[in-house]
Short mmCIF file of C-alpha atoms in Angstrom, two decimals:
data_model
loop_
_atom_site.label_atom_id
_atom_site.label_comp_id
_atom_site.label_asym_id
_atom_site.label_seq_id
_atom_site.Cartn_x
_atom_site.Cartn_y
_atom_site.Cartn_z
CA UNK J 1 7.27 22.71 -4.33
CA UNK J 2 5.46 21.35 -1.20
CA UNK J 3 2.18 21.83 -2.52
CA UNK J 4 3.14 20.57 -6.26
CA UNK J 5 4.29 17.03 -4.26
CA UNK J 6 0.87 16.65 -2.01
CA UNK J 7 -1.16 17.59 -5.49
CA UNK J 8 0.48 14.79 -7.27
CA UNK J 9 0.79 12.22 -4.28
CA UNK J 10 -3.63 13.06 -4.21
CA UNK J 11 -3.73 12.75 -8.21
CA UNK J 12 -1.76 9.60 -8.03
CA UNK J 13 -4.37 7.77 -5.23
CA UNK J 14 -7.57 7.02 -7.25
CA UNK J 15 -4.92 5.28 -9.66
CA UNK J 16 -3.16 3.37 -7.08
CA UNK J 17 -6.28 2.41 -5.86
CA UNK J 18 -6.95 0.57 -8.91
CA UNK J 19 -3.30 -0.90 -8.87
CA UNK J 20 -4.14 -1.96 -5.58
CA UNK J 21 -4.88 -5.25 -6.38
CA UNK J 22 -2.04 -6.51 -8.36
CA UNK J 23 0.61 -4.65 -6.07
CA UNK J 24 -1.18 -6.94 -3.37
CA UNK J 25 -0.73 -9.87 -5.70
CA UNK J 26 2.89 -8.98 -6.79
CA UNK J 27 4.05 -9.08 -3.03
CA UNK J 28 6.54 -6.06 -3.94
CA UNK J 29 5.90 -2.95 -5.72
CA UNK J 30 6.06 -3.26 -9.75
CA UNK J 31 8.09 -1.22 -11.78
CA UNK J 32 5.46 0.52 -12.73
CA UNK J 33 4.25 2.02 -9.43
CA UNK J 34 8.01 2.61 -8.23
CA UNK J 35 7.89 5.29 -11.28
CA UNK J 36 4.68 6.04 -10.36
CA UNK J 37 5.99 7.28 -7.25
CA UNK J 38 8.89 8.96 -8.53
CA UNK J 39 7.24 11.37 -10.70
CA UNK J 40 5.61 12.60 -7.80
CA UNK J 41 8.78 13.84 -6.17
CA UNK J 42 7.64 11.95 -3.19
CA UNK J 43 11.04 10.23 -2.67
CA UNK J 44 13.02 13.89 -2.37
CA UNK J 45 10.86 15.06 -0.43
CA UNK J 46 13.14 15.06 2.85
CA UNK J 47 16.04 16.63 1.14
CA UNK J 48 17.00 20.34 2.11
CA UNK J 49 17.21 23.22 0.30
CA UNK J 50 21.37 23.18 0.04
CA UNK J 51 20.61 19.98 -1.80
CA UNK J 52 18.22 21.80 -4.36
CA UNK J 53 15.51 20.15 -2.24
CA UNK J 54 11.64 20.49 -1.62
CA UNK J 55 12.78 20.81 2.00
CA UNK J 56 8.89 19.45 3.27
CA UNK J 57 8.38 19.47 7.25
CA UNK J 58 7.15 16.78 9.02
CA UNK J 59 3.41 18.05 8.60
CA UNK J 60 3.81 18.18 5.05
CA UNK J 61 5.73 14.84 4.76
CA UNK J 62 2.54 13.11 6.22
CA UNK J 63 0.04 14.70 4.42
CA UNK J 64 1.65 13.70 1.14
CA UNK J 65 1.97 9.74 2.81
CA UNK J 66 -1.92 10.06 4.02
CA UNK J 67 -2.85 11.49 0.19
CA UNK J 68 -1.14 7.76 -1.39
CA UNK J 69 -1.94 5.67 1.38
CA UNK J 70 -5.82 6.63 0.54
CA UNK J 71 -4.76 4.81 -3.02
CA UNK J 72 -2.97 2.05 -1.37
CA UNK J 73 -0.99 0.96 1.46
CA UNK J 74 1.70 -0.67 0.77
CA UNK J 75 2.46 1.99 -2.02
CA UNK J 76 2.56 4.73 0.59
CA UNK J 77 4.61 2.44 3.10
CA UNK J 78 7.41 1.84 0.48
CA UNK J 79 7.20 5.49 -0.48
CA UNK J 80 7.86 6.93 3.56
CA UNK J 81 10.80 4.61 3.76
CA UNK J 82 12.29 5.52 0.17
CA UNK J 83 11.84 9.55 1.12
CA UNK J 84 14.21 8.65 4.35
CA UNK J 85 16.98 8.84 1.84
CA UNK J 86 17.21 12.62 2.26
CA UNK J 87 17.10 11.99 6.48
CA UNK J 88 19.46 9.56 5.78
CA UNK J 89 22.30 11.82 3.90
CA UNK J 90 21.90 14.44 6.77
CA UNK J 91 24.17 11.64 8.61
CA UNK J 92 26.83 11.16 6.33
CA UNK J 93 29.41 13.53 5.24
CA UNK J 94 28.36 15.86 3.13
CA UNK J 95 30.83 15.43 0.21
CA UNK J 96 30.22 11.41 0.59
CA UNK J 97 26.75 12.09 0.50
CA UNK J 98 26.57 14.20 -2.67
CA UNK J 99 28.86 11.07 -4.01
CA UNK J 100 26.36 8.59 -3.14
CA UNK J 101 23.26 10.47 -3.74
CA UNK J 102 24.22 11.90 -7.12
CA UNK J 103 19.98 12.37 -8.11
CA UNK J 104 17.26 13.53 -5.32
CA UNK J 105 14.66 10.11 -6.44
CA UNK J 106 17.02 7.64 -5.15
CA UNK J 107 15.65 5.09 -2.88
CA UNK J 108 17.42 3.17 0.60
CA UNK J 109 15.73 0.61 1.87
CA UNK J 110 17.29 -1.77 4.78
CA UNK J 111 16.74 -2.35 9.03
CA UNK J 112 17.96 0.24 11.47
CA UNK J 113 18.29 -2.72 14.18
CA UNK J 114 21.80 -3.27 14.75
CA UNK J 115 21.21 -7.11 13.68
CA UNK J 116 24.41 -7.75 11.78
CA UNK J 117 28.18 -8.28 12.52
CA UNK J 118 30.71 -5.69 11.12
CA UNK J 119 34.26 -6.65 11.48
CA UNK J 120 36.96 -3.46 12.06
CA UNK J 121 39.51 -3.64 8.85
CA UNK J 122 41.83 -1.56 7.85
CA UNK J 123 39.87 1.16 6.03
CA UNK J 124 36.57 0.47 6.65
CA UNK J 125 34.24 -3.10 7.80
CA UNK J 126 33.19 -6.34 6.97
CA UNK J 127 29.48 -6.82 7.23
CA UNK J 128 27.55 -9.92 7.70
CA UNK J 129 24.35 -10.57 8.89
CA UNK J 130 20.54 -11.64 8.12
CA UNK J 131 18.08 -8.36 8.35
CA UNK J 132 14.00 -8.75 8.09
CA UNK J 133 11.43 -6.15 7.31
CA UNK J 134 13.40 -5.00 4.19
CA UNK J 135 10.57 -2.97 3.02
CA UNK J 136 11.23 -1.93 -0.60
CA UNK J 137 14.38 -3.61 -0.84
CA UNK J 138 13.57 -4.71 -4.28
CA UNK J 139 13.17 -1.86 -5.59
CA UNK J 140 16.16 0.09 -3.86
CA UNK J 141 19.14 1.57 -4.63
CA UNK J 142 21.32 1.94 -1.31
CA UNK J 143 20.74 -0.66 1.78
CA UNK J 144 20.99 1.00 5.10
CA UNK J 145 21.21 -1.69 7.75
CA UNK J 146 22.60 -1.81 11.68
CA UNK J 147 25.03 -4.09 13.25
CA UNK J 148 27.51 -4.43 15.84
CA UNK J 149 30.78 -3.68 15.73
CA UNK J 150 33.61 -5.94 16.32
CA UNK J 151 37.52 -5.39 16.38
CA UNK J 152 39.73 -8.75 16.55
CA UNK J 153 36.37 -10.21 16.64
CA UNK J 154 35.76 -8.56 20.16
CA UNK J 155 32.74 -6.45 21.00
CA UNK J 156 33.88 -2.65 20.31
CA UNK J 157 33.09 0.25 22.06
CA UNK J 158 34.28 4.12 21.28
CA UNK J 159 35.90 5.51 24.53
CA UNK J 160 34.00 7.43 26.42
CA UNK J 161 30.67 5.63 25.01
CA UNK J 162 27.89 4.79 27.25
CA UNK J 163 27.45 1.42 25.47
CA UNK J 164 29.36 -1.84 26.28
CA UNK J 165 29.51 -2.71 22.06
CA UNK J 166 28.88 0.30 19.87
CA UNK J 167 26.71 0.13 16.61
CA UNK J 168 26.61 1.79 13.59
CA UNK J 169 24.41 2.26 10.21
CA UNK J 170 26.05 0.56 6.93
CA UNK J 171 25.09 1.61 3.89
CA UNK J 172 25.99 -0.67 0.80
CA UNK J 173 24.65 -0.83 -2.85
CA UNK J 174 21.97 -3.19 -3.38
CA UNK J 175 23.60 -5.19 -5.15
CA UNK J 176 25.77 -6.15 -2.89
CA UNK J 177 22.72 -7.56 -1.15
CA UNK J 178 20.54 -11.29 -1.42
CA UNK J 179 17.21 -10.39 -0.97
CA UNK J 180 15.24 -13.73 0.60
CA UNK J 181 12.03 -13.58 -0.99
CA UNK J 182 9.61 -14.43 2.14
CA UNK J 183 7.46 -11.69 2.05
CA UNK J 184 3.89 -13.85 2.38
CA UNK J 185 1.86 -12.12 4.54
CA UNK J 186 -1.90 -10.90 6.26
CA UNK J 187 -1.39 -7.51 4.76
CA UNK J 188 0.78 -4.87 3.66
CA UNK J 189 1.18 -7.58 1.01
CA UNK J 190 2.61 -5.11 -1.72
CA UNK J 191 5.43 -3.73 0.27
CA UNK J 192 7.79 -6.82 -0.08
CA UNK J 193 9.14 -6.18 3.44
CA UNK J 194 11.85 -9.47 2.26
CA UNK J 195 14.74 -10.57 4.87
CA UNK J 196 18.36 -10.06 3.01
CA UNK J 197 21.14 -11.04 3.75
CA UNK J 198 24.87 -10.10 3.01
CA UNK J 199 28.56 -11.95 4.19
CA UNK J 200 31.72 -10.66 4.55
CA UNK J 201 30.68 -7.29 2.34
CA UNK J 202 33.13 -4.44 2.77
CA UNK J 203 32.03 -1.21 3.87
CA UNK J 204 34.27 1.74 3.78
CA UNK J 205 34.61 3.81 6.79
CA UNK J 206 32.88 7.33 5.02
CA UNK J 207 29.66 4.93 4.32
CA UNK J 208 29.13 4.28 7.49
CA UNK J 209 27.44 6.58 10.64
CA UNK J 210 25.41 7.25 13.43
CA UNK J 211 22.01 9.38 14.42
CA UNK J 212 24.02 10.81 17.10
CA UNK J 213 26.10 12.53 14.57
CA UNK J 214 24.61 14.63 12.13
CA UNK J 215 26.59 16.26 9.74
CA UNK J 216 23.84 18.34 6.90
CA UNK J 217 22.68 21.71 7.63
CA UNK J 218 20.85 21.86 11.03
CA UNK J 219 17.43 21.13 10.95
CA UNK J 220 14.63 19.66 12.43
CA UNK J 221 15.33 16.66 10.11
CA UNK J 222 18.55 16.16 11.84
CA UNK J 223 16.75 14.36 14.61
CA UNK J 224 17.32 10.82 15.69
CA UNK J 225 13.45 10.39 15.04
CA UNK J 226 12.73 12.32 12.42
CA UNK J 227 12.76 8.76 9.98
CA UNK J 228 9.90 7.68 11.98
CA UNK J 229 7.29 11.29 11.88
CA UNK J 230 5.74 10.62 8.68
CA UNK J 231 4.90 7.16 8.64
CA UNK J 232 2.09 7.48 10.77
CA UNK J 233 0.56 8.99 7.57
CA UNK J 234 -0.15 5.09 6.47
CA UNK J 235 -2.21 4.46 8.73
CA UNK J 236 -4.32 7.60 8.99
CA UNK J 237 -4.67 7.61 5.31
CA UNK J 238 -6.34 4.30 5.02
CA UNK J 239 -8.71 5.18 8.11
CA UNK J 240 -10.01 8.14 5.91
CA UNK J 241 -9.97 6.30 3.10
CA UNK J 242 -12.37 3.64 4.80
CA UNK J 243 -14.15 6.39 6.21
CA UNK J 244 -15.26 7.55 2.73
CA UNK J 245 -15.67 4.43 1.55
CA UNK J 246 -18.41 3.22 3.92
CA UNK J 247 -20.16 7.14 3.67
CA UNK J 248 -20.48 6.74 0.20
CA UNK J 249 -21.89 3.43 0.79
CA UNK J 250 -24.36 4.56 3.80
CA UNK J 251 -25.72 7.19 1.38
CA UNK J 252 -26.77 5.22 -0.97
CA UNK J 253 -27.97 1.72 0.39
CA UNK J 254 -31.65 0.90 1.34
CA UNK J 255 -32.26 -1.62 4.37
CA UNK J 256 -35.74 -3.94 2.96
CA UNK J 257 -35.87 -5.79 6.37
CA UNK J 258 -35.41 -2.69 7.88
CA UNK J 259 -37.55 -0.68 5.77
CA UNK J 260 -35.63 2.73 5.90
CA UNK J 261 -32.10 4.39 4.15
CA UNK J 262 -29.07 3.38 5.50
CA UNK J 263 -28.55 7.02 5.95
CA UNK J 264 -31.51 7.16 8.66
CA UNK J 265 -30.32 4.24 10.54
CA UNK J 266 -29.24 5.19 14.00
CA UNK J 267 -27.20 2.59 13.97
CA UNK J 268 -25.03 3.94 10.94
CA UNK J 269 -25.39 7.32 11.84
CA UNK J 270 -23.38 6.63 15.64
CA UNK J 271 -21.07 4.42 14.50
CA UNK J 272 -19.91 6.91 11.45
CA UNK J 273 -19.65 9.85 13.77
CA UNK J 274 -17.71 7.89 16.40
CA UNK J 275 -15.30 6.45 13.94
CA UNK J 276 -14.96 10.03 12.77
CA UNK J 277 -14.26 11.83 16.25
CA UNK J 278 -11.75 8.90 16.94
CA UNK J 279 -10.03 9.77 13.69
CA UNK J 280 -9.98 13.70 13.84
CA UNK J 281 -8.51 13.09 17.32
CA UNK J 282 -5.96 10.77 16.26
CA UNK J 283 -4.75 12.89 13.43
CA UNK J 284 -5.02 15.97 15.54
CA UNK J 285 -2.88 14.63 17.99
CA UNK J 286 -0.30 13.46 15.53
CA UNK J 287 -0.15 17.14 13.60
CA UNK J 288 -0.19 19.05 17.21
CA UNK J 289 2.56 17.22 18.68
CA UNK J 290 4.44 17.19 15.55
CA UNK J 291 3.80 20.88 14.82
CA UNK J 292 4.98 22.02 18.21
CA UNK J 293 8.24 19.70 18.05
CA UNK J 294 8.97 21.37 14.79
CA UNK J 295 8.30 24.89 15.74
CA UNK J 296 10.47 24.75 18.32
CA UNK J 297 13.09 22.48 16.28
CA UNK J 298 13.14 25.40 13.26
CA UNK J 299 13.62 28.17 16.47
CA UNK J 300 16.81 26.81 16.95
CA UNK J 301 16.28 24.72 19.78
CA UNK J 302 16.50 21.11 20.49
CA UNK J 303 14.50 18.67 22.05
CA UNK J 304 15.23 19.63 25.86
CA UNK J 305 13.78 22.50 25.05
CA UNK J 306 10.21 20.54 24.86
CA UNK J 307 8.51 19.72 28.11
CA UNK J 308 7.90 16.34 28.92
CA UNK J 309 4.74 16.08 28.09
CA UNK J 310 5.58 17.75 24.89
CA UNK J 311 8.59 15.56 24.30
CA UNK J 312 6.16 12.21 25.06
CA UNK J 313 3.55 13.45 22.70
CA UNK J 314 5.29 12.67 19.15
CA UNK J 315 5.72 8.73 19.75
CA UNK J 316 2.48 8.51 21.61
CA UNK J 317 0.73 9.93 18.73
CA UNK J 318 2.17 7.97 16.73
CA UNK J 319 1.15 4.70 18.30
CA UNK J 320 -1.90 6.06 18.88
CA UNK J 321 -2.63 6.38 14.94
CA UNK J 322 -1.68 3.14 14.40
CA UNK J 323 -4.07 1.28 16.71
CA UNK J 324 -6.85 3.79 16.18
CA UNK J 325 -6.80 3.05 12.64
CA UNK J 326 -6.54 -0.43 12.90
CA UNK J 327 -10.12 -0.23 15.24
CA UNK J 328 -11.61 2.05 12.76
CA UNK J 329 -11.06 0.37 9.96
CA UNK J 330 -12.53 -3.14 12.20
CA UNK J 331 -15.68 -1.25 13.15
CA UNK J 332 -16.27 -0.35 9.77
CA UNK J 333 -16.12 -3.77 8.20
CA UNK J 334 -18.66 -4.95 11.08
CA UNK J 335 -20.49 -2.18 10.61
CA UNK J 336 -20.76 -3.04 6.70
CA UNK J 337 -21.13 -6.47 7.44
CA UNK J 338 -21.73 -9.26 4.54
CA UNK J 339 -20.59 -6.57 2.08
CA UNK J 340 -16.67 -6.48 3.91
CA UNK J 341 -15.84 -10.14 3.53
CA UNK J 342 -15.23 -10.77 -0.12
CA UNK J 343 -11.69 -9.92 -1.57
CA UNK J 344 -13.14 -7.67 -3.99
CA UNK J 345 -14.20 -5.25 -1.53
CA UNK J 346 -11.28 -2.97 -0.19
CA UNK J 347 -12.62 -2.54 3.37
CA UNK J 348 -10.86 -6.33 2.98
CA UNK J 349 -7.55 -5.52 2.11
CA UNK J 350 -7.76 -2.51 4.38
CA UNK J 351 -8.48 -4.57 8.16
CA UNK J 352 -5.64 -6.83 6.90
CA UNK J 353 -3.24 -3.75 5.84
CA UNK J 354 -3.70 -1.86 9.05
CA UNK J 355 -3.57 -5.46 10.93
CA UNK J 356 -0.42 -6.03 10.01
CA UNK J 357 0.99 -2.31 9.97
CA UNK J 358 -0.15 -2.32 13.92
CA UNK J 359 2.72 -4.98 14.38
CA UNK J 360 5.50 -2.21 13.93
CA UNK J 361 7.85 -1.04 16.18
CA UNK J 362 5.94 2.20 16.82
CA UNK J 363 3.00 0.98 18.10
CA UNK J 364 4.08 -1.56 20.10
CA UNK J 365 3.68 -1.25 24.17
CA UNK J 366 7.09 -0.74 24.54
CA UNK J 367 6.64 2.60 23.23
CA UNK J 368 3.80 3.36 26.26
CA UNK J 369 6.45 1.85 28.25
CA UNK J 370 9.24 4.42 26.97
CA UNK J 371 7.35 7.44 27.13
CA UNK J 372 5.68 6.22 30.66
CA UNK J 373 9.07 6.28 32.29
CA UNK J 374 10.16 9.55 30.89
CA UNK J 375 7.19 11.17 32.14
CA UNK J 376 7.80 9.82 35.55
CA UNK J 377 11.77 10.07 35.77
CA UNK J 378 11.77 6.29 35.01
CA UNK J 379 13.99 4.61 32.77
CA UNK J 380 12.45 4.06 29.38
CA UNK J 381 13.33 0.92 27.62
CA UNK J 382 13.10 2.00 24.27
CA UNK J 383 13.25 5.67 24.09
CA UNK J 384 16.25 6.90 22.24
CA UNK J 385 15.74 6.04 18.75
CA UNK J 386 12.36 7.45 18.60
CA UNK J 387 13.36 10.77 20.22
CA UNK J 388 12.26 10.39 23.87
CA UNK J 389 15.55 10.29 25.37
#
């Protein structure tokens, strides 16, 4: 099933790729490319096997993003956060789950940040809030988004919880949701990451939960971070896809001034083989931390069971991808020059895809930060939703 998913996500990419301009242009994915990436299986790919489920691991998860992300970016971003759904469902209770998730191609969409209000009533909440970085939220079927919780309109915290005012993950149909359409950006145009908003919706109690609490079969998709593994697959994709892009180009182009193949230049010839040793290192270190994490994940263990260093490696990697990319792809379109700058060419629409991806969460400095302090004993500011702590 694995393998049938990755073949498909690669058949799909020279088609996207051709897409890729009016996804850009449509600032959300169209219809068509939505079912485009449903036939592919690529949004059940996280569910288990007790669900009838491909059941993919991590490494295979990211393979199959880096496969349509070397079609198109934004494609592949709205497909990593649609595939959550099956992390997602390991969360809720199980009978709930099977309610709410009745097919495997069902998408959620939504913020993790707790940036809403949810008011305790009897039964369930009352949610209200504005959320950004909606990505696919057009397209979705369930929105999963965090808040606060309140009780008598006080901050609420479970006894015994570490926290001063608890949060908790709401999930609500979309159409109890107004999507803001304000999605106008550098890049990653296609992925109509909108803000949405929603007032006084109610929320029953079995639709809510927590990443503390999982309640599906144990795996190493029952995680806290396992929502985040395979989106690092963006990135890398379009860095190989650039990569190819300017080889094919190399091999083929003649410098007059120069009087010689671009494929003799020494200039070429260093910067292609440094852009390729920072790439196989970046993805390396993404599918070595990741494949240790998960072998000792599917052992039975947990993540204390890691070293520190080990423990450190996933959301380092992942950062890592995400900037390295972002300078590949850079170098490249200096390195092609003239023949980068017009809209036409992708090595365009890549340097302003992998710009703007660079601005997530997980490859921000407070992620160096996190996993700085936990190698030291130091407290890390950000560490538990990505795993660290």
């Amino acid at each position: 099933m694995s393998s049938e998913i990755l073949k498909r996500a690669r058949e799909l990419a020279p088609q996207l790729r051709e897409l890729a301009p009016a996804i850009e242009a449509n600032r959300t994915l169209p219809a068509e490319v939505v079912e485009l990436l449903r036939a592919t299986g690529v949004f059940g790919m996280c569910f288990g096997r007790e669900w009838g489920g491909p059941a993919l691991t991590s490494m295979e998860q990211t393979e199959v993003v880096e496969a349509l992300a070397y079609g198109d970016a934004s494609a592949a971003w709205c497909a990593v956060i649609g595939a959550n759904t099956g992390i997602y469902a390991n969360f809720l209770d199980q009978a709930v789950a099977k309610e709410v998730f009745p097919r495997l191609d069902l998408v959620v969409a939504g913020l993790l940040q707790p940036s809403g209000r949810a008011e305790r009533v009897p039964g369930g909440f009352r949610l209200s809030g504005r959320w950004s970085f909606g990505s696919g939220i057009k397209h979705a079927d369930w929105v999963t988004s965090g808040a606060f919780i309140f009780d008598g309109g006080e901050p609420w915290a479970a006894p015994g919880s570490k926290h001063r005012h608890d949060s908790r993950q709401f999930l609500v149909p979309r159409s109890e949701v107004e999507v803001i359409d304000n999605w106008d950006t550098t890049g990653l145009c296609g992925s109509g990451s909108c803000d949405y908003t929603m007032t006084e919706v109610f929320v029953p109690e079995e639709h809510t939960y927590t990443f503390a609490t999982p309640h599906g079969a144990p795996s190493p998709l029952t995680q806290a971070d396992s929502f985040t593994r395979a989106m690092c697959g963006v990135p890398l994709g379009v860095a190989r896809a650039a990569l190819d892009h300017v080889r094919e180009v190399a091999s083929t182009r003649y410098d007059r001034m120069a009087g010689r193949a671009w494929a003799d230049s020494w200039r070429v010839q260093t910067e292609l083989a440094r852009c390729e040793a920072e790439f196989n290192a970046a993805r390396e270190g993404v599918y070595g931390s990741m494949r240790r994490q998960w072998e000792v994940l599917a052992a039975g263990g947990t993540l204390d069971d890691l070293t520190p260093t080990e423990r450190a490696a996933s959301p380092l990697s992942w950062l890592h991808a995400f900037r390295s990319s972002r300078d590949i792809v850079a170098r490249l379109y200096d390195l092609l020059q003239t023949w980068s700058i017009n809209r036409s060419s992708p090595m365009d629409r890549w340097l302003r895809d992998t710009t703007v991806m660079a601005q997530h969460l997980v490859a921000q400095d407070r992620i160096l930060q996190s996993a700085g302090a936990y190698l030291v004993g130091g407290t890390p500011e950000f560490g538990i939703s990505l795993g660290i702590v």
